Short mmCIF file of C-alpha atoms in Angstrom, two decimals:
data_model
loop_
_atom_site.label_atom_id
_atom_site.label_comp_id
_atom_site.label_asym_id
_atom_site.label_seq_id
_atom_site.Cartn_x
_atom_site.Cartn_y
_atom_site.Cartn_z
CA MET I 1 37.52 -5.10 -29.94
CA LYS I 2 39.17 -2.96 -27.24
CA THR I 3 36.28 -0.48 -27.45
CA ILE I 4 33.76 -3.29 -27.07
CA LEU I 5 35.57 -4.72 -24.05
CA LYS I 6 35.86 -1.26 -22.50
CA ASN I 7 32.15 -0.57 -22.99
CA PHE I 8 31.23 -4.04 -21.74
CA THR I 9 33.35 -3.49 -18.65
CA PHE I 10 31.75 -0.11 -17.96
CA ASN I 11 28.23 -1.35 -18.53
CA THR I 12 28.71 -4.58 -16.57
CA ALA I 13 30.32 -2.69 -13.70
CA TYR I 14 27.34 -0.35 -13.63
CA GLN I 15 24.87 -3.24 -13.74
CA MET I 16 26.73 -4.86 -10.86
CA PHE I 17 26.46 -1.55 -9.02
CA LEU I 18 22.71 -1.56 -9.68
CA ILE I 19 22.60 -4.98 -8.03
CA ILE I 20 24.53 -3.72 -5.01
CA VAL I 21 22.21 -0.70 -4.57
CA PRO I 22 19.08 -2.74 -3.70
CA ILE I 23 21.19 -5.11 -1.63
CA VAL I 24 22.02 -2.06 0.47
CA THR I 25 18.64 -0.27 0.38
CA THR I 26 15.91 -2.91 -0.07
CA PRO I 27 16.26 -4.65 3.34
CA TYR I 28 15.99 -1.21 4.96
CA VAL I 29 13.15 0.08 2.77
CA SER I 30 11.07 -3.14 2.96
CA ARG I 31 11.21 -3.07 6.75
CA VAL I 32 10.49 0.67 7.03
CA LEU I 33 7.65 0.84 4.47
CA GLY I 34 6.32 -2.73 4.84
CA PRO I 35 4.64 -4.84 2.11
CA LYS I 36 1.82 -2.31 1.64
CA GLY I 37 4.17 0.67 1.23
CA VAL I 38 6.35 -1.24 -1.20
CA GLY I 39 3.19 -2.23 -3.08
CA VAL I 40 1.89 1.36 -3.32
CA ASN I 41 5.23 2.51 -4.71
CA SER I 42 5.30 -0.32 -7.24
CA TYR I 43 1.65 0.15 -8.25
CA THR I 44 1.91 3.91 -8.84
CA TYR I 45 5.29 3.46 -10.52
CA SER I 46 3.77 0.97 -12.96
CA ILE I 47 1.11 3.51 -13.95
CA ALA I 48 3.69 6.27 -14.48
CA GLN I 49 5.79 3.91 -16.57
CA TYR I 50 2.99 3.53 -19.12
CA PHE I 51 3.20 7.28 -19.73
CA CYS I 52 7.01 7.15 -19.83
CA LEU I 53 6.71 4.41 -22.42
CA ILE I 54 4.48 6.59 -24.60
CA ALA I 55 6.68 9.65 -24.02
CA MET I 56 9.76 7.81 -25.29
CA PHE I 57 7.75 6.14 -28.10
CA GLY I 58 10.56 3.90 -29.37
CA PHE I 59 13.02 6.81 -29.59
CA SER I 60 15.64 5.07 -27.42
CA LEU I 61 15.97 1.98 -29.62
CA TYR I 62 15.60 3.88 -32.88
CA GLY I 63 17.91 6.68 -31.78
CA SER I 64 20.80 4.50 -30.62
CA ARG I 65 20.60 2.46 -33.81
CA GLU I 66 20.49 5.46 -36.16
CA ILE I 67 23.29 7.29 -34.34
CA ALA I 68 25.39 4.12 -34.66
CA TYR I 69 24.77 4.15 -38.43
CA THR I 70 25.80 7.82 -38.80
CA ARG I 71 28.34 8.31 -36.03
CA ASP I 72 31.33 8.88 -38.38
CA ASN I 73 29.80 12.04 -39.91
CA LYS I 74 29.11 14.85 -37.42
CA LYS I 75 26.75 16.80 -39.68
CA THR I 76 24.64 13.75 -40.57
CA ARG I 77 24.75 12.56 -36.98
CA SER I 78 23.63 15.96 -35.67
CA LYS I 79 20.75 16.09 -38.12
CA GLN I 80 19.68 12.64 -37.04
CA PHE I 81 19.87 13.63 -33.38
CA TRP I 82 17.68 16.75 -33.75
CA SER I 83 15.13 15.02 -35.95
CA ILE I 84 14.63 12.41 -33.22
CA TYR I 85 14.94 14.60 -30.13
CA LEU I 86 12.49 17.27 -31.28
CA VAL I 87 9.80 14.67 -31.86
CA GLN I 88 10.64 13.17 -28.46
CA LEU I 89 10.07 16.55 -26.78
CA VAL I 90 6.64 16.89 -28.39
CA PHE I 91 5.65 13.43 -27.15
CA VAL I 92 6.88 14.19 -23.62
CA LEU I 93 4.86 17.41 -23.42
CA LEU I 94 1.66 15.79 -24.70
CA THR I 95 2.08 12.76 -22.45
CA SER I 96 2.72 14.96 -19.39
CA LEU I 97 -0.54 16.80 -20.09
CA PHE I 98 -2.57 13.58 -20.17
CA TYR I 99 -0.79 12.32 -17.04
CA ALA I 100 -1.75 15.52 -15.21
CA ILE I 101 -5.39 14.94 -16.17
CA LEU I 102 -5.16 11.39 -14.77
CA VAL I 103 -3.75 12.62 -11.45
CA ILE I 104 -6.39 15.35 -11.09
CA ASN I 105 -9.19 12.83 -11.58
CA SER I 106 -7.72 10.06 -9.41
CA ASP I 107 -9.24 9.31 -6.01
CA ASP I 108 -6.67 6.82 -4.68
CA PHE I 109 -2.92 7.44 -4.34
CA LYS I 110 -3.15 11.00 -5.75
CA ILE I 111 0.02 12.27 -4.05
CA PRO I 112 2.20 9.24 -4.95
CA LEU I 113 0.94 9.45 -8.54
CA LEU I 114 1.71 13.17 -8.68
CA ILE I 115 5.28 12.60 -7.50
CA GLN I 116 5.78 9.69 -9.92
CA GLY I 117 4.86 12.16 -12.69
CA ILE I 118 8.33 13.72 -12.38
CA SER I 119 9.67 10.61 -14.11
CA VAL I 120 7.44 11.42 -17.11
CA LEU I 121 8.89 14.95 -17.31
CA ALA I 122 12.39 13.47 -16.95
CA CYS I 123 11.91 11.72 -20.30
CA GLY I 124 12.22 15.11 -21.96
CA PHE I 125 15.89 15.21 -20.96
CA ASP I 126 16.73 11.58 -21.73
CA VAL I 127 19.42 11.60 -24.45
CA SER I 128 21.21 8.46 -23.25
CA TRP I 129 20.34 6.79 -26.58
CA TYR I 130 22.66 9.26 -28.35
CA PHE I 131 25.67 8.23 -26.28
CA PHE I 132 24.78 4.54 -26.58
CA GLY I 133 24.80 4.96 -30.36
CA LEU I 134 28.29 6.49 -30.16
CA GLU I 135 29.35 3.60 -27.89
CA LYS I 136 30.26 6.13 -25.17
CA PHE I 137 28.91 4.11 -22.30
CA SER I 138 31.35 5.66 -19.82
CA VAL I 139 29.56 9.03 -20.09
CA THR I 140 26.17 7.67 -19.01
CA VAL I 141 27.52 5.16 -16.52
CA SER I 142 29.73 7.61 -14.59
CA ARG I 143 26.97 10.21 -14.22
CA ASN I 144 24.32 7.68 -13.22
CA PHE I 145 26.73 6.20 -10.69
CA LEU I 146 27.14 9.53 -8.91
CA VAL I 147 23.40 10.24 -8.91
CA LYS I 148 22.60 6.77 -7.55
CA MET I 149 25.12 7.20 -4.74
CA ALA I 150 23.44 10.45 -3.76
CA SER I 151 19.98 8.83 -3.82
CA ILE I 152 21.17 5.98 -1.57
CA ALA I 153 22.45 8.46 0.99
CA ALA I 154 19.17 10.41 0.82
CA ILE I 155 17.09 7.27 1.44
CA PHE I 156 18.96 6.37 4.62
CA ILE I 157 18.98 9.96 5.87
CA PHE I 158 15.36 10.96 5.22
CA VAL I 159 13.23 7.78 4.98
CA LYS I 160 12.59 6.74 8.58
CA THR I 161 8.95 5.62 8.95
CA ARG I 162 6.02 4.37 6.86
CA ASN I 163 4.83 7.97 6.65
CA ASP I 164 7.90 8.71 4.49
CA LEU I 165 6.59 6.75 1.50
CA ASN I 166 6.06 9.88 -0.61
CA LEU I 167 9.54 11.11 0.26
CA TYR I 168 11.00 7.76 -0.82
CA ILE I 169 9.19 8.02 -4.18
CA LEU I 170 10.42 11.61 -4.61
CA ILE I 171 14.05 10.59 -4.04
CA ASN I 172 13.80 7.87 -6.69
CA VAL I 173 12.18 10.03 -9.39
CA LEU I 174 14.55 12.94 -8.75
CA SER I 175 17.50 10.60 -9.26
CA SER I 176 16.14 9.77 -12.73
CA LEU I 177 15.67 13.45 -13.55
CA LEU I 178 19.13 14.47 -12.35
CA GLY I 179 20.74 11.54 -14.17
CA ASN I 180 19.20 12.71 -17.44
CA LEU I 181 20.08 16.38 -16.86
CA ALA I 182 23.70 15.45 -16.19
CA LEU I 183 24.09 14.18 -19.77
CA LEU I 184 23.01 17.41 -21.51
CA PRO I 185 26.33 19.33 -21.16
CA PHE I 186 28.12 16.59 -23.12
CA LEU I 187 25.99 17.29 -26.18
CA ARG I 188 27.49 20.74 -26.73
CA LYS I 189 30.71 19.60 -28.41
CA SER I 190 29.27 16.50 -30.01
CA VAL I 191 26.13 17.85 -31.67
CA ALA I 192 26.00 20.78 -34.09
CA ILE I 193 23.02 23.05 -34.70
CA VAL I 194 21.65 22.02 -38.09
CA ARG I 195 18.48 22.62 -40.08
CA VAL I 196 15.86 19.89 -39.77
CA GLU I 197 13.06 19.47 -42.31
CA ILE I 198 9.51 18.39 -41.57
CA ALA I 199 10.23 15.27 -43.64
CA ASP I 200 13.05 14.37 -41.22
CA LEU I 201 10.74 14.71 -38.24
CA TRP I 202 8.09 12.62 -39.95
CA LYS I 203 10.63 9.90 -40.73
CA SER I 204 11.76 9.78 -37.09
CA PHE I 205 8.17 9.50 -35.93
CA LYS I 206 7.32 6.78 -38.46
CA GLU I 207 10.42 4.67 -37.83
CA SER I 208 10.16 5.04 -34.04
CA SER I 209 6.52 3.98 -34.14
CA ILE I 210 7.62 0.64 -35.58
CA LEU I 211 9.90 0.11 -32.58
CA PHE I 212 7.28 1.42 -30.16
CA ILE I 213 5.07 -1.62 -30.78
CA PRO I 214 7.58 -4.11 -29.31
CA GLN I 215 8.20 -1.83 -26.33
CA LEU I 216 4.46 -1.63 -25.76
CA ALA I 217 4.27 -5.41 -25.98
CA VAL I 218 7.07 -5.80 -23.42
CA SER I 219 5.32 -3.41 -21.04
CA ILE I 220 2.28 -5.69 -21.02
CA TYR I 221 4.10 -8.52 -19.30
CA VAL I 222 6.68 -6.44 -17.40
CA ILE I 223 4.51 -3.62 -16.03
CA LEU I 224 0.89 -4.69 -16.54
CA ASN I 225 1.13 -7.61 -14.12
CA LYS I 226 1.73 -5.21 -11.22
CA THR I 227 -1.18 -3.02 -12.27
CA VAL I 228 -3.54 -5.99 -12.64
CA LEU I 229 -2.45 -7.38 -9.28
CA GLY I 230 -3.21 -4.04 -7.66
CA ILE I 231 -6.69 -4.04 -9.20
CA VAL I 232 -7.82 -7.66 -8.75
CA GLN I 233 -5.91 -8.37 -5.52
CA ASN I 234 -4.31 -5.65 -3.35
CA THR I 235 -1.13 -3.60 -3.00
CA THR I 236 0.34 -6.20 -0.62
CA GLU I 237 0.30 -8.82 -3.40
CA VAL I 238 1.90 -6.22 -5.66
CA GLY I 239 4.61 -5.81 -3.03
CA PHE I 240 5.29 -9.57 -2.98
CA PHE I 241 5.49 -9.79 -6.76
CA ASP I 242 7.56 -6.62 -7.08
CA SER I 243 10.07 -7.83 -4.48
CA SER I 244 10.69 -11.03 -6.44
CA ASP I 245 10.67 -9.23 -9.79
CA LYS I 246 13.15 -6.65 -8.54
CA ILE I 247 15.79 -9.22 -7.56
CA VAL I 248 15.33 -11.41 -10.65
CA ARG I 249 15.50 -8.48 -13.07
CA LEU I 250 18.51 -6.95 -11.33
CA LEU I 251 20.43 -10.18 -11.90
CA LEU I 252 19.03 -10.16 -15.42
CA ALA I 253 20.54 -6.71 -16.00
CA VAL I 254 24.02 -8.27 -15.91
CA MET I 255 22.95 -10.86 -18.47
CA THR I 256 21.63 -8.25 -20.89
CA SER I 257 24.54 -5.81 -20.54
CA ALA I 258 26.44 -7.59 -23.33
CA ALA I 259 23.59 -7.12 -25.80
CA THR I 260 23.28 -3.45 -24.82
CA VAL I 261 26.94 -2.88 -25.61
CA MET I 262 26.96 -5.00 -28.76
CA MET I 263 23.86 -3.48 -30.41
CA PRO I 264 25.53 -0.27 -31.72
CA PHE I 265 28.62 -2.27 -32.72
CA VAL I 266 26.52 -4.78 -34.70
CA ALA I 267 24.59 -1.91 -36.30
CA HIS I 268 27.85 -0.34 -37.46
CA GLN I 269 29.13 -3.68 -38.76
CA PHE I 270 25.84 -4.21 -40.61
CA SER I 271 26.20 -0.82 -42.29
CA THR I 272 29.61 -1.96 -43.62
CA GLY I 273 28.31 -5.38 -44.77
CA SER I 274 30.29 -7.47 -42.25
CA HIS I 275 27.64 -10.20 -41.88
CA GLN I 276 30.02 -13.04 -40.97
CA ILE I 277 31.39 -11.05 -38.03
CA ILE I 278 27.83 -10.41 -36.82
CA ASN I 279 26.88 -14.12 -36.98
CA ARG I 280 30.06 -15.18 -35.20
CA ILE I 281 29.64 -12.63 -32.39
CA THR I 282 25.97 -13.55 -31.94
CA SER I 283 26.83 -17.23 -31.49
CA LEU I 284 29.60 -16.32 -29.05
CA THR I 285 27.31 -14.11 -26.96
CA ILE I 286 24.65 -16.84 -26.78
CA ARG I 287 27.26 -19.22 -25.35
CA VAL I 288 28.33 -16.62 -22.79
CA THR I 289 24.69 -16.09 -21.80
CA LEU I 290 24.06 -19.81 -21.31
CA PHE I 291 27.26 -20.19 -19.29
CA PHE I 292 26.13 -17.59 -16.74
CA ALA I 293 22.32 -17.78 -16.92
CA VAL I 294 21.90 -21.48 -16.12
CA PRO I 295 23.76 -21.36 -12.76
CA LEU I 296 22.03 -18.06 -11.89
CA VAL I 297 18.61 -19.69 -12.29
CA ALA I 298 19.66 -22.68 -10.21
CA GLY I 299 21.25 -20.38 -7.64
CA ILE I 300 18.05 -18.38 -7.10
CA MET I 301 16.03 -21.57 -6.68
CA ILE I 302 18.56 -22.84 -4.15
CA ILE I 303 18.89 -19.78 -1.91
CA ALA I 304 15.36 -18.29 -2.17
CA ASP I 305 14.04 -19.83 1.08
CA ARG I 306 17.01 -18.47 3.06
CA PHE I 307 17.56 -15.23 1.14
CA VAL I 308 14.00 -13.79 1.23
CA PRO I 309 13.47 -13.66 5.03
CA LEU I 310 17.04 -12.43 5.50
CA PHE I 311 16.82 -9.75 2.81
CA PHE I 312 13.21 -8.53 2.92
CA GLY I 313 12.18 -9.56 6.42
CA SER I 314 9.81 -12.18 7.84
CA ALA I 315 6.75 -10.31 6.50
CA PHE I 316 7.83 -11.22 2.94
CA THR I 317 8.06 -15.04 3.23
CA GLN I 318 5.38 -15.38 0.51
CA VAL I 319 7.94 -14.03 -1.95
CA VAL I 320 9.86 -17.36 -1.89
CA PRO I 321 7.65 -19.40 -4.29
CA VAL I 322 7.19 -16.32 -6.50
CA MET I 323 10.95 -15.93 -6.88
CA VAL I 324 11.50 -19.64 -7.57
CA LEU I 325 8.86 -19.67 -10.32
CA GLU I 326 10.06 -16.41 -11.88
CA SER I 327 13.80 -17.20 -11.89
CA PRO I 328 13.92 -19.01 -15.31
CA ILE I 329 13.18 -15.70 -17.05
CA ILE I 330 16.87 -14.92 -16.51
CA LEU I 331 17.63 -17.59 -19.10
CA PHE I 332 14.81 -16.68 -21.50
CA VAL I 333 15.33 -12.90 -21.41
CA GLY I 334 19.10 -13.27 -21.52
CA LEU I 335 18.91 -15.27 -24.74
CA ALA I 336 16.21 -13.02 -26.21
CA SER I 337 18.31 -9.92 -25.57
CA VAL I 338 21.06 -11.42 -27.72
CA MET I 339 18.81 -12.66 -30.52
CA GLY I 340 16.49 -9.65 -30.49
CA ASN I 341 18.32 -6.52 -29.32
CA GLN I 342 21.78 -7.58 -30.50
CA PHE I 343 20.87 -9.31 -33.78
CA LEU I 344 17.37 -8.66 -35.15
CA LEU I 345 17.15 -4.92 -34.39
CA PRO I 346 20.54 -3.70 -35.68
CA THR I 347 20.24 -5.90 -38.81
CA ARG I 348 16.95 -4.19 -39.71
CA GLN I 349 14.70 -7.15 -38.94
CA SER I 350 12.35 -5.08 -36.78
CA ARG I 351 9.22 -6.88 -37.97
CA LYS I 352 10.45 -10.23 -36.68
CA TYR I 353 11.55 -8.63 -33.43
CA THR I 354 8.16 -6.98 -33.03
CA LEU I 355 6.23 -10.17 -33.84
CA SER I 356 8.09 -12.13 -31.14
CA LEU I 357 7.24 -9.56 -28.48
CA VAL I 358 3.63 -9.24 -29.60
CA LEU I 359 3.23 -13.02 -29.30
CA GLY I 360 4.62 -12.85 -25.76
CA ALA I 361 2.18 -10.05 -24.92
CA VAL I 362 -0.75 -12.04 -26.33
CA ILE I 363 0.16 -15.04 -24.16
CA ASP I 364 0.37 -12.81 -21.10
CA LEU I 365 -2.98 -11.16 -21.82
CA ILE I 366 -4.61 -14.59 -22.15
CA VAL I 367 -3.33 -16.00 -18.85
CA ILE I 368 -2.73 -12.99 -16.59
CA LEU I 369 -6.28 -12.41 -15.33
CA PRO I 370 -7.20 -16.02 -14.43
CA LEU I 371 -3.77 -16.64 -12.90
CA THR I 372 -3.63 -13.48 -10.78
CA VAL I 373 -7.23 -13.83 -9.63
CA SER I 374 -6.61 -17.45 -8.56
CA PHE I 375 -3.03 -17.33 -7.31
CA GLY I 376 -2.12 -13.67 -6.75
CA ALA I 377 1.60 -12.88 -6.99
CA ILE I 378 2.42 -16.50 -7.90
CA GLY I 379 0.07 -16.22 -10.87
CA GLY I 380 1.80 -13.02 -11.92
CA ALA I 381 5.16 -14.82 -11.90
CA VAL I 382 3.83 -17.70 -14.01
CA SER I 383 2.28 -15.34 -16.57
CA VAL I 384 5.58 -13.46 -16.98
CA LEU I 385 7.46 -16.74 -17.34
CA LEU I 386 5.15 -17.99 -20.10
CA ALA I 387 5.40 -14.67 -21.95
CA GLU I 388 9.20 -14.49 -21.81
CA ALA I 389 9.53 -18.13 -22.89
CA THR I 390 7.33 -17.40 -25.92
CA VAL I 391 9.48 -14.42 -26.93
CA CYS I 392 12.71 -16.41 -26.58
CA LEU I 393 11.52 -19.42 -28.60
CA THR I 394 10.07 -17.21 -31.35
CA GLN I 395 13.27 -15.23 -31.74
CA GLY I 396 15.26 -18.46 -31.74
CA TYR I 397 13.19 -19.60 -34.70
CA PHE I 398 13.87 -16.34 -36.56
CA VAL I 399 17.68 -16.43 -36.13
CA ARG I 400 18.11 -20.19 -36.71
CA LYS I 401 19.70 -19.68 -40.17
CA SER I 402 22.35 -17.30 -38.84
CA VAL I 403 23.22 -19.13 -35.62
CA ASN I 404 24.31 -22.77 -35.47
CA PHE I 405 22.04 -23.92 -32.64
CA ASP I 406 22.94 -27.58 -33.15
CA VAL I 407 26.46 -27.00 -31.85
CA ILE I 408 25.22 -24.77 -29.01
CA LEU I 409 22.53 -27.23 -27.87
CA LYS I 410 24.99 -30.15 -27.89
CA GLU I 411 27.00 -28.35 -25.21
CA SER I 412 24.02 -27.27 -23.12
CA TRP I 413 24.16 -30.46 -21.04
CA LYS I 414 27.47 -29.23 -19.61
CA TYR I 415 25.84 -26.13 -18.15
CA LEU I 416 22.90 -28.18 -16.84
CA ALA I 417 25.29 -30.70 -15.28
CA GLY I 418 27.14 -27.91 -13.50
CA ALA I 419 23.86 -26.49 -12.22
CA ALA I 420 22.73 -29.94 -11.01
CA ILE I 421 25.99 -30.44 -9.08
CA MET I 422 25.26 -27.21 -7.19
CA TRP I 423 22.34 -28.88 -5.41
CA VAL I 424 24.64 -31.40 -3.66
CA PRO I 425 26.56 -28.98 -1.40
CA ALA I 426 23.41 -26.84 -1.12
CA THR I 427 21.46 -29.72 0.46
CA ILE I 428 24.25 -30.42 2.94
CA ILE I 429 24.58 -26.77 3.94
CA LYS I 430 20.82 -26.40 4.50
CA ILE I 431 20.75 -29.49 6.73
CA PHE I 432 23.55 -28.39 9.04
CA ILE I 433 23.42 -24.56 8.89
CA LYS I 434 20.30 -22.93 10.30
CA SER I 435 21.46 -19.31 10.25
CA ASN I 436 20.05 -17.53 7.19
CA MET I 437 22.96 -15.14 6.83
CA LEU I 438 25.68 -17.78 7.16
CA SER I 439 23.85 -20.24 4.92
CA VAL I 440 23.33 -17.64 2.14
CA VAL I 441 27.04 -16.75 2.18
CA LEU I 442 28.04 -20.43 2.08
CA LEU I 443 25.46 -21.32 -0.57
CA VAL I 444 26.65 -18.58 -2.91
CA GLY I 445 30.34 -19.33 -2.40
CA VAL I 446 30.32 -23.13 -2.32
CA CYS I 447 27.72 -23.62 -5.05
CA GLY I 448 29.52 -21.11 -7.26
CA LEU I 449 32.79 -23.00 -6.83
CA ALA I 450 31.02 -26.30 -7.53
CA TYR I 451 29.71 -24.94 -10.84
CA VAL I 452 33.06 -23.50 -11.92
CA ALA I 453 34.87 -26.73 -11.00
CA THR I 454 32.37 -28.82 -12.97
CA GLU I 455 32.68 -26.59 -16.03
CA TRP I 456 36.46 -26.66 -15.76
CA MET I 457 36.36 -30.45 -16.01
CA LEU I 458 33.76 -30.56 -18.79
CA LYS I 459 35.47 -27.73 -20.73
CA PRO I 460 32.63 -26.14 -22.75
CA SER I 461 33.86 -24.25 -25.82
CA ILE I 462 33.15 -20.79 -24.37
CA LEU I 463 35.37 -21.52 -21.37
CA SER I 464 38.15 -22.77 -23.65
CA TRP I 465 37.77 -19.66 -25.82
CA PHE I 466 38.00 -17.40 -22.79
CA VAL I 467 41.12 -19.16 -21.45
CA ASN I 468 42.74 -18.97 -24.89
CA ARG I 469 42.01 -15.23 -25.11
CA ILE I 470 43.68 -14.65 -21.74
CA SER I 471 46.71 -16.74 -22.76
CA THR I 472 47.00 -14.87 -26.07
CA ASN I 473 46.80 -11.46 -24.39
CA ARG I 474 49.49 -12.43 -21.89
CA SER I 475 51.74 -13.58 -24.72
#
């Protein structure tokens, strides 16, 4: 349990840091580059991410799970590492070749696309899945923290005008490359040189391909929307959607950090047959997710009209309705990360996990074109929301026999009540406070206190559990 709490603390701290980074850089970048510059970066990034997705071909999920299964035996673990990593290198090289052909034949955004290609090459050095499988989150977090700090400094020093768009893209992709390279020295003592058979490589390819399908499905409603917007609308609409998506998914990163930490632990418990522990921890994590996700959704809806012009600038006011409509994905993705990544994947229920994501992708493919053509960035937000809701509900159906949803749902009204109470002080603050900066600070602080106070009176089980844990530790 101490290891889990340590890893959760490291990962959550890093996710919080990732939230702070755009809080520091985005207001500056959005004003320097403007909606069009932000849109070009997002559009070309989305294209490069398709190739990154193919380059990694499910190796991250498969690798972290398999390393978790074999982490107690260095020889077996090393063999597993090399059988996965060698196949990963082949995929990265082939994917980079096809990406180069795309760039050579492109007429628009050739230079931004070329620079974004560095992120495809960076996949060849991505071994973070190995350390996740060992539950050594501190190794990846500490190195990424230092690289991110350097990239922040570089953005403020070198990105000064709209002509610096390519330089801004270069700084971002180099940070990914350096972050991956920084992990390689730690492999030397942990991984031995062992013989790998062709059969081992084939197994890694076959098993990873199963997990590639859900990642491909996710990319449809996470990345494709930006690409479609750029094609049927313009890069400015991409900039509006990306600005909303960036904030919502950064907050979402905190919600999913628990599942990221718990996945290798659950995989190890599954290998030892501890099914009751897995079910109990899954139920607990769902309660934690609901406790935090519900007020986060309400909070975004409350502060969006004051936060957007303050944070992005007056040119981004069209982001407000996009952000309001997209905010519920924090709840849906938060729950799905627990049921899918934390439960279905490590317990070898990959088919169910894959089916849920494919269904979400199908829904997105059906609605994305008519919605984006008719409503632009707002349509993109609605299509993502429908897709994520489909994934969450499908996974809930699959885990219903292992998780007692009746008890969880009976307490859900307490979280909703707390979120509803938040609107009372919010309305008063908005009436009397006209300053965006002051109102955002007050809205976050006062509404947060209103939610905590309401939950303290209603006493949901997760809050009682948390208080009891603190009391027990003090004793």
